[in-house]
Coordinates of C-alpha atoms and ligand atoms in Angstrom, one line a residue:
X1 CA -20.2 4.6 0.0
X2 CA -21.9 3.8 3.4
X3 CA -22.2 7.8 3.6
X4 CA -24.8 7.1 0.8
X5 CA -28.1 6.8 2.5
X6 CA -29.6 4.6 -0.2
X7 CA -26.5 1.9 -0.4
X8 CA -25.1 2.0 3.3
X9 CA -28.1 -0.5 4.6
X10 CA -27.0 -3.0 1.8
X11 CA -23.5 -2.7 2.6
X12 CA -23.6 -2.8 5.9
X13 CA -25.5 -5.6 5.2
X14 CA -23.3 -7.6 3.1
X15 CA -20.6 -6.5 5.7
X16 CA -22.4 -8.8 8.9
X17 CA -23.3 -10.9 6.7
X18 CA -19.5 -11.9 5.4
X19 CA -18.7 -11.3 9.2
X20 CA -21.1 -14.2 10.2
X21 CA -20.2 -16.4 7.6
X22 CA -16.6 -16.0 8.3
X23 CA -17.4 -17.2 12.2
X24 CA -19.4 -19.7 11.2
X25 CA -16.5 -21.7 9.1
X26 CA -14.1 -21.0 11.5
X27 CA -16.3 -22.2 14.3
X28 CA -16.8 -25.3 12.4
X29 CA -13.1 -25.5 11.3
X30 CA -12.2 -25.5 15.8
X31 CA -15.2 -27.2 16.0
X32 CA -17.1 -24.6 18.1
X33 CA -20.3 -23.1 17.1
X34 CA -22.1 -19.7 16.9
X35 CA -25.3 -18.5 18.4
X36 CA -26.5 -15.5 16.4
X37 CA -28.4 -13.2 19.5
X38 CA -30.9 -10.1 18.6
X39 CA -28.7 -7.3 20.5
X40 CA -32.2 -5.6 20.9
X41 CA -32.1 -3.9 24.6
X42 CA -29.1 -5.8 25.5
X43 CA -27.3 -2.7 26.9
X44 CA -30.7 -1.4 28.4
X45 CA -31.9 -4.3 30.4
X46 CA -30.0 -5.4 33.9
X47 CA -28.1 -8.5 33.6
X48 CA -28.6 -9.2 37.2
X49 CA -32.0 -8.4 37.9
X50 CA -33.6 -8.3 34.1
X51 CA -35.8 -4.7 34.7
X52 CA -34.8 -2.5 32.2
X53 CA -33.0 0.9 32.9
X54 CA -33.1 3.2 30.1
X55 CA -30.3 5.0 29.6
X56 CA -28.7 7.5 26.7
X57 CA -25.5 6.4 24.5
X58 CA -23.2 8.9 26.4
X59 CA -24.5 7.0 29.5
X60 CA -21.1 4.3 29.6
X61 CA -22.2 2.9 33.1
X62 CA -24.7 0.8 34.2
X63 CA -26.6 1.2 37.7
X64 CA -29.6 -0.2 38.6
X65 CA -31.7 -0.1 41.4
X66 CA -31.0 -3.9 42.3
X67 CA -27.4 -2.7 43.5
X68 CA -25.9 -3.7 40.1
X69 CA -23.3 -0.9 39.1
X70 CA -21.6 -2.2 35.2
X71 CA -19.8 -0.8 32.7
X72 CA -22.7 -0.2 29.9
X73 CA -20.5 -3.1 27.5
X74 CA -20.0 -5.8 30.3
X75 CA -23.6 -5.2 31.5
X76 CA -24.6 -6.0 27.6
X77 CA -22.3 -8.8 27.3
X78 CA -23.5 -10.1 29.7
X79 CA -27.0 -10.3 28.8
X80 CA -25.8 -11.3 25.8
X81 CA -24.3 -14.5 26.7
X82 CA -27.2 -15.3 29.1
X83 CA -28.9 -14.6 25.3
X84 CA -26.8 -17.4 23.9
X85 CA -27.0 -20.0 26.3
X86 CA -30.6 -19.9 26.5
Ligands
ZN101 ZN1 -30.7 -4.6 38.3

């Protein structure tokens, strides 16, 4: 059904939103918690140096003119959890 155009944006939907909701009780069951972060230009922007480097999806590295030389996914986890503790 996600192959269907008109129903896979309601199901992918439903899909992160069950996937947050499910985090969200568990974090409160370990009594943790959550920080929802826009992923926009996480993988694009340098987590050391904050310019942005624009790069394709078959690009799996990160280098940057600062010196910082990431794997594409650490570089964006990074920024993400810079996003998070902000
Ligand atoms: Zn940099």
């Amino acid at each position: 059904m996600v192959k269907n155009h008109c129903l896979a944006k309601s199901i992918n939907d439903v899909a992160w939103s069950l996937f947050r909701r499910t985090l969200e009780y568990f974090a409160g069951k370990f009594n943790t918690t959550v920080v929802a972060v826009n992923p926009r230009m996480t993988s694009q922007k340098c987590s050391d140096y904050g310019a942005i480097v624009k790069k394709s999806l078959s690009t799996r590295t990160h280098k940057c003119n600062c010196g910082c030389d990431l794997q594409r996914d650490v570089n964006a986890a990074i920024n993400i959890l810079n996003l998070a503790l902000m």
